[in-house]
Short mmCIF file of C-alpha atoms and ligand atoms in Angstrom, two decimals:
data_model
loop_
_atom_site.label_atom_id
_atom_site.label_comp_id
_atom_site.label_asym_id
_atom_site.label_seq_id
_atom_site.Cartn_x
_atom_site.Cartn_y
_atom_site.Cartn_z
CA MET A 1 -0.02 0.00 0.00
CA LEU A 2 2.72 2.44 0.98
CA GLU A 3 6.31 2.43 -0.24
CA VAL A 4 8.81 4.86 1.10
CA ASP A 5 11.93 4.94 -0.95
CA ASN A 6 15.18 6.66 0.18
CA LEU A 7 13.18 9.52 1.59
CA ARG A 8 15.00 12.68 2.64
CA SER A 9 13.75 15.71 4.46
CA ALA A 10 15.32 18.71 6.18
CA TYR A 11 14.66 21.63 8.39
CA GLY A 12 16.59 24.39 6.65
CA ARG A 13 20.06 22.96 6.17
CA ILE A 14 19.68 20.31 8.84
CA GLU A 15 18.81 16.99 7.24
CA VAL A 16 16.55 14.94 9.56
CA LEU A 17 15.49 12.08 7.28
CA LYS A 18 18.61 10.68 5.61
CA GLY A 19 17.30 8.16 3.19
CA VAL A 20 14.47 6.24 4.85
CA SER A 21 13.07 3.21 3.08
CA LEU A 22 10.16 1.18 4.36
CA GLU A 23 6.85 -0.28 3.29
CA VAL A 24 3.41 -0.89 4.73
CA ARG A 25 1.30 -3.62 3.18
CA THR A 26 -2.42 -3.54 3.04
CA GLY A 27 -4.00 -4.67 6.31
CA GLU A 28 -0.86 -4.42 8.38
CA VAL A 29 -0.19 -2.62 11.59
CA VAL A 30 3.38 -1.43 11.31
CA ALA A 31 5.19 0.13 14.30
CA LEU A 32 7.81 2.84 13.91
CA VAL A 33 9.93 3.25 17.01
CA GLY A 34 13.14 5.04 17.93
CA ALA A 35 14.69 7.43 20.34
CA ASN A 36 13.58 11.10 20.79
CA GLY A 37 14.55 13.20 17.79
CA ALA A 38 15.14 10.19 15.49
CA GLY A 39 12.73 11.68 12.92
CA LYS A 40 9.51 9.69 13.51
CA THR A 41 7.21 12.67 13.55
CA THR A 42 8.98 14.23 10.59
CA LEU A 43 8.47 11.04 8.66
CA LEU A 44 4.71 10.91 9.37
CA ARG A 45 4.45 14.59 8.44
CA ALA A 46 6.26 13.96 5.19
CA LEU A 47 3.86 11.03 4.43
CA SER A 48 0.83 13.19 5.12
CA GLY A 49 2.28 16.05 3.02
CA VAL A 50 2.76 18.79 5.62
CA GLN A 51 6.55 18.44 5.61
CA PRO A 52 8.34 18.89 2.27
CA ILE A 53 10.74 16.17 1.07
CA THR A 54 14.15 16.90 -0.40
CA GLY A 55 14.81 13.51 -1.95
CA GLY A 56 13.52 10.02 -2.62
CA ASP A 57 9.80 9.22 -3.11
CA ILE A 58 6.59 7.98 -1.51
CA ARG A 59 4.23 5.70 -3.40
CA PHE A 60 0.68 4.98 -2.32
CA LYS A 61 -0.94 2.05 -4.15
CA GLY A 62 1.74 2.31 -6.77
CA LYS A 63 1.29 6.00 -7.43
CA SER A 64 3.96 8.58 -6.61
CA ILE A 65 2.61 11.04 -4.00
CA GLY A 66 5.80 12.56 -2.67
CA ARG A 67 5.10 15.97 -4.10
CA MET A 68 1.29 15.89 -3.91
CA ALA A 69 -0.54 18.39 -1.70
CA SER A 70 -1.67 17.10 1.68
CA HIS A 71 -5.41 17.51 0.97
CA GLN A 72 -5.08 15.30 -2.13
CA ARG A 73 -3.41 12.66 -0.01
CA VAL A 74 -6.36 12.86 2.42
CA GLU A 75 -8.67 12.27 -0.56
CA LEU A 76 -6.62 9.17 -1.43
CA GLY A 77 -7.27 7.82 2.07
CA ILE A 78 -4.19 8.81 4.04
CA THR A 79 -5.11 10.42 7.37
CA GLN A 80 -2.83 11.50 10.18
CA SER A 81 -3.86 11.73 13.84
CA PRO A 82 -1.23 14.18 15.10
CA GLU A 83 1.03 13.98 18.11
CA GLY A 84 -0.47 15.91 21.05
CA ARG A 85 -4.19 15.42 20.42
CA GLN A 86 -5.33 18.71 18.88
CA VAL A 87 -9.04 18.26 19.30
CA PHE A 88 -11.31 21.26 19.04
CA GLY A 89 -11.76 22.19 22.68
CA PRO A 90 -14.76 24.56 22.36
CA LEU A 91 -16.75 21.96 20.36
CA THR A 92 -18.61 19.00 21.75
CA VAL A 93 -17.29 15.47 21.43
CA GLU A 94 -19.97 14.69 18.84
CA ASP A 95 -19.15 17.78 16.77
CA ASN A 96 -15.48 16.89 16.80
CA LEU A 97 -16.35 13.54 15.33
CA ARG A 98 -18.61 15.11 12.77
CA LEU A 99 -15.78 17.37 11.68
CA GLY A 100 -13.69 14.28 10.88
CA ALA A 101 -16.36 13.34 8.27
CA PHE A 102 -16.60 16.77 6.68
CA ARG A 103 -15.50 15.51 3.27
CA ARG A 104 -18.10 12.81 3.16
CA ARG A 105 -21.51 13.03 1.58
CA ASP A 106 -22.68 9.45 2.25
CA LYS A 107 -25.40 8.42 4.65
CA GLU A 108 -23.30 6.22 6.86
CA ILE A 109 -21.77 8.99 8.99
CA ASP A 110 -24.02 8.34 11.99
CA GLN A 111 -23.26 4.64 11.74
CA ASP A 112 -19.53 5.31 11.81
CA ARG A 113 -19.92 7.63 14.74
CA ASP A 114 -21.72 4.86 16.58
CA ARG A 115 -18.81 2.52 15.78
CA VAL A 116 -16.38 5.06 17.36
CA PHE A 117 -18.66 5.18 20.39
CA ALA A 118 -18.59 1.33 20.56
CA MET A 119 -14.78 1.42 20.42
CA PHE A 120 -14.49 4.15 23.04
CA PRO A 121 -17.69 4.03 25.24
CA ILE A 122 -16.51 6.95 27.33
CA LEU A 123 -16.90 9.20 24.27
CA ALA A 124 -20.57 8.11 23.96
CA GLU A 125 -21.09 9.02 27.56
CA LYS A 126 -19.59 12.42 27.07
CA ARG A 127 -20.86 13.10 23.53
CA HIS A 128 -22.67 16.34 24.50
CA LEU A 129 -19.71 17.71 26.57
CA LEU A 130 -17.01 20.04 25.30
CA ALA A 131 -13.87 18.29 24.09
CA GLY A 132 -11.71 20.72 26.05
CA GLY A 133 -13.04 19.34 29.30
CA LEU A 134 -12.00 15.72 28.53
CA SER A 135 -8.96 14.09 30.19
CA GLY A 136 -5.82 13.58 28.16
CA GLY A 137 -6.63 9.98 27.42
CA GLN A 138 -10.19 10.83 26.36
CA GLN A 139 -8.88 13.56 24.06
CA GLN A 140 -6.52 11.00 22.50
CA MET A 141 -9.49 8.69 21.90
CA LEU A 142 -11.37 11.50 20.36
CA ALA A 143 -8.47 12.42 18.06
CA ILE A 144 -8.34 8.82 16.83
CA GLY A 145 -12.08 8.64 16.45
CA ARG A 146 -12.11 11.86 14.48
CA ALA A 147 -9.44 10.45 12.12
CA LEU A 148 -11.58 7.32 11.67
CA MET A 149 -14.60 9.37 10.71
CA GLY A 150 -12.84 10.22 7.50
CA ARG A 151 -12.76 6.52 6.61
CA PRO A 152 -9.03 6.39 6.05
CA LYS A 153 -7.35 3.57 4.16
CA LEU A 154 -4.04 4.27 5.86
CA LEU A 155 -4.09 5.73 9.31
CA LEU A 156 -0.90 7.44 10.54
CA LEU A 157 -0.86 7.60 14.35
CA ASP A 158 1.78 9.66 16.18
CA GLU A 159 2.23 8.66 19.82
CA PRO A 160 -1.39 7.75 20.58
CA SER A 161 -0.42 6.59 24.09
CA LEU A 162 1.53 9.74 25.00
CA GLY A 163 0.98 10.62 28.68
CA LEU A 164 -1.63 7.96 29.33
CA SER A 165 -1.93 5.58 32.25
CA PRO A 166 -1.08 1.92 31.53
CA LEU A 167 -4.74 0.97 31.54
CA LEU A 168 -5.55 3.56 28.86
CA VAL A 169 -2.47 2.63 26.84
CA ASP A 170 -3.85 -0.87 26.67
CA GLN A 171 -7.27 0.39 25.64
CA ILE A 172 -5.81 2.49 22.83
CA LEU A 173 -3.65 -0.40 21.60
CA ASP A 174 -6.65 -2.82 21.67
CA ALA A 175 -8.54 -0.24 19.59
CA ILE A 176 -5.67 -0.18 17.05
CA VAL A 177 -5.76 -4.00 16.82
CA SER A 178 -9.51 -3.83 16.22
CA LEU A 179 -8.90 -1.38 13.30
CA ARG A 180 -6.90 -4.11 11.55
CA LYS A 181 -10.05 -6.27 11.69
CA ASP A 182 -11.96 -3.42 9.98
CA GLY A 183 -9.48 -3.40 7.14
CA ILE A 184 -7.73 -0.20 8.11
CA THR A 185 -3.94 -0.20 7.62
CA VAL A 186 -1.97 1.52 10.36
CA LEU A 187 1.43 3.05 10.71
CA LEU A 188 1.98 3.58 14.40
CA VAL A 189 4.68 5.77 15.89
CA GLU A 190 5.23 4.92 19.53
CA GLN A 191 7.58 5.93 22.33
CA ASN A 192 6.15 2.87 24.09
CA ALA A 193 8.22 0.58 21.84
CA SER A 194 7.64 -2.79 23.50
CA ALA A 195 3.90 -2.39 23.58
CA ALA A 196 3.82 -1.12 19.98
CA LEU A 197 5.98 -3.98 18.57
CA ALA A 198 3.87 -6.52 20.56
CA ILE A 199 0.74 -5.60 18.60
CA ALA A 200 2.45 -4.84 15.22
CA ASP A 201 2.80 -7.21 12.35
CA ARG A 202 6.12 -5.64 11.51
CA GLY A 203 8.28 -2.82 12.86
CA TYR A 204 11.06 -0.42 11.98
CA VAL A 205 13.54 1.15 14.30
CA LEU A 206 14.56 4.64 13.20
CA GLU A 207 17.99 5.91 14.37
CA THR A 208 18.93 9.53 13.55
CA GLY A 209 17.01 9.65 10.28
CA LYS A 210 17.74 6.15 8.99
CA VAL A 211 16.18 2.70 9.46
CA ALA A 212 18.52 0.79 11.76
CA TYR A 213 16.47 -2.40 12.21
CA SER A 214 13.40 -3.89 10.68
CA GLY A 215 11.47 -7.11 10.88
CA ALA A 216 8.49 -8.83 12.39
CA GLY A 217 7.26 -7.19 15.57
CA SER A 218 8.04 -10.35 17.53
CA ALA A 219 11.52 -10.65 15.98
CA LEU A 220 12.41 -7.09 16.94
CA LEU A 221 11.13 -7.61 20.45
CA ALA A 222 13.47 -10.62 20.74
CA ASP A 223 16.48 -8.96 19.13
CA PRO A 224 19.16 -8.43 21.79
CA GLN A 225 20.49 -5.21 20.26
CA VAL A 226 17.04 -3.68 19.79
CA LYS A 227 16.11 -4.75 23.38
CA ALA A 228 19.26 -3.15 24.83
CA ALA A 229 19.08 0.06 22.94
CA TYR A 230 15.35 0.73 22.62
CA LEU A 231 13.17 -1.40 24.81
CA GLY A 232 14.83 -0.81 28.12
CA LEU A 233 14.99 -4.58 28.63
CA ASP A 234 17.98 -6.87 28.94
N1 ATP B 301 10.16 22.52 13.17
C1 ATP B 301 11.44 22.14 13.33
N2 ATP B 301 12.45 22.91 13.02
C2 ATP B 301 13.77 22.49 13.19
N3 ATP B 301 14.10 21.31 13.62
C3 ATP B 301 13.11 20.46 13.95
C4 ATP B 301 11.73 20.79 13.83
N4 ATP B 301 10.94 19.72 14.16
C5 ATP B 301 11.85 18.80 14.57
N5 ATP B 301 13.13 19.16 14.40
C6 ATP B 301 14.29 18.40 14.60
O1 ATP B 301 14.31 17.28 13.78
C7 ATP B 301 14.75 16.10 14.44
C8 ATP B 301 13.65 15.02 14.36
O2 ATP B 301 12.52 15.44 15.03
P1 ATP B 301 11.17 14.62 15.10
O3 ATP B 301 10.19 15.43 15.84
O4 ATP B 301 10.82 14.11 13.79
O5 ATP B 301 11.64 13.39 16.00
P2 ATP B 301 10.78 12.27 16.74
O6 ATP B 301 11.46 10.99 16.43
O7 ATP B 301 9.34 12.43 16.41
O8 ATP B 301 11.06 12.61 18.24
P3 ATP B 301 10.07 12.40 19.54
O9 ATP B 301 10.19 11.03 19.95
O10 ATP B 301 10.68 13.35 20.57
O11 ATP B 301 8.67 12.81 19.13
C9 ATP B 301 15.08 16.53 15.86
O12 ATP B 301 16.44 16.73 15.91
C10 ATP B 301 14.33 17.83 16.04
O13 ATP B 301 14.98 18.65 16.92
MG1 MG B 302 7.66 12.82 17.53
#
């Protein structure tokens, strides 16, 4: 579905992505892990089209999109749920979800909203409350729910578990696993590397702008070097 080929990107003269190559196949959950500042967010932003690339290419379903505007990528089915929530605080939970469907004209919007509510029951309970009053974890659920309302084919998630309690981390990761059953392909960036690799089909470890390790999630979890450097295990 997604092929990233020797991708380069820079902030001014500082190159942050130094030739990243990876792929995401249809129906997979792929985890992208790595230390702070490795370039994970920059890569997701380059994929969604809000960060310009300076070299290499991105192909989505065989078509080059590396220089396509971000709104066109959304139309193709690529949606990013950004790091740090960014829900619309003065709007209700329900209106935030509705905004996620603003490009759609079909009649299944309410049905999809109910699926989000089934996935995150706390959002159903708080549907008429303002998003700004939700806890961090609830806002994170809302941000994911809003992204789902656009019916993405490829969902890019940047640190969905950031700042959440272990219980909520599990709930978010379970929700991601359930997306795979719905046929949504996911590229998941996580600081919480062990948990992300445990649910992922495959994973990549990014190290200062390059892929240092890749493989099945379970293989990376068992790799002594990955364990020592990234998983805080020995
Ligand atoms: N807007 C910016 N201008 C200049 N440099 C930036 C900018 N955003 C990020 N960087 C730098 O680019 C590098 C990669 O940052 P990026 O945010 O992609 O890393 P990350 O892997 O997502 O890190 P984290 O785990 O902390 O979220 C870092 O050295 C960072 O300081
Ligand atoms: Mg980041």
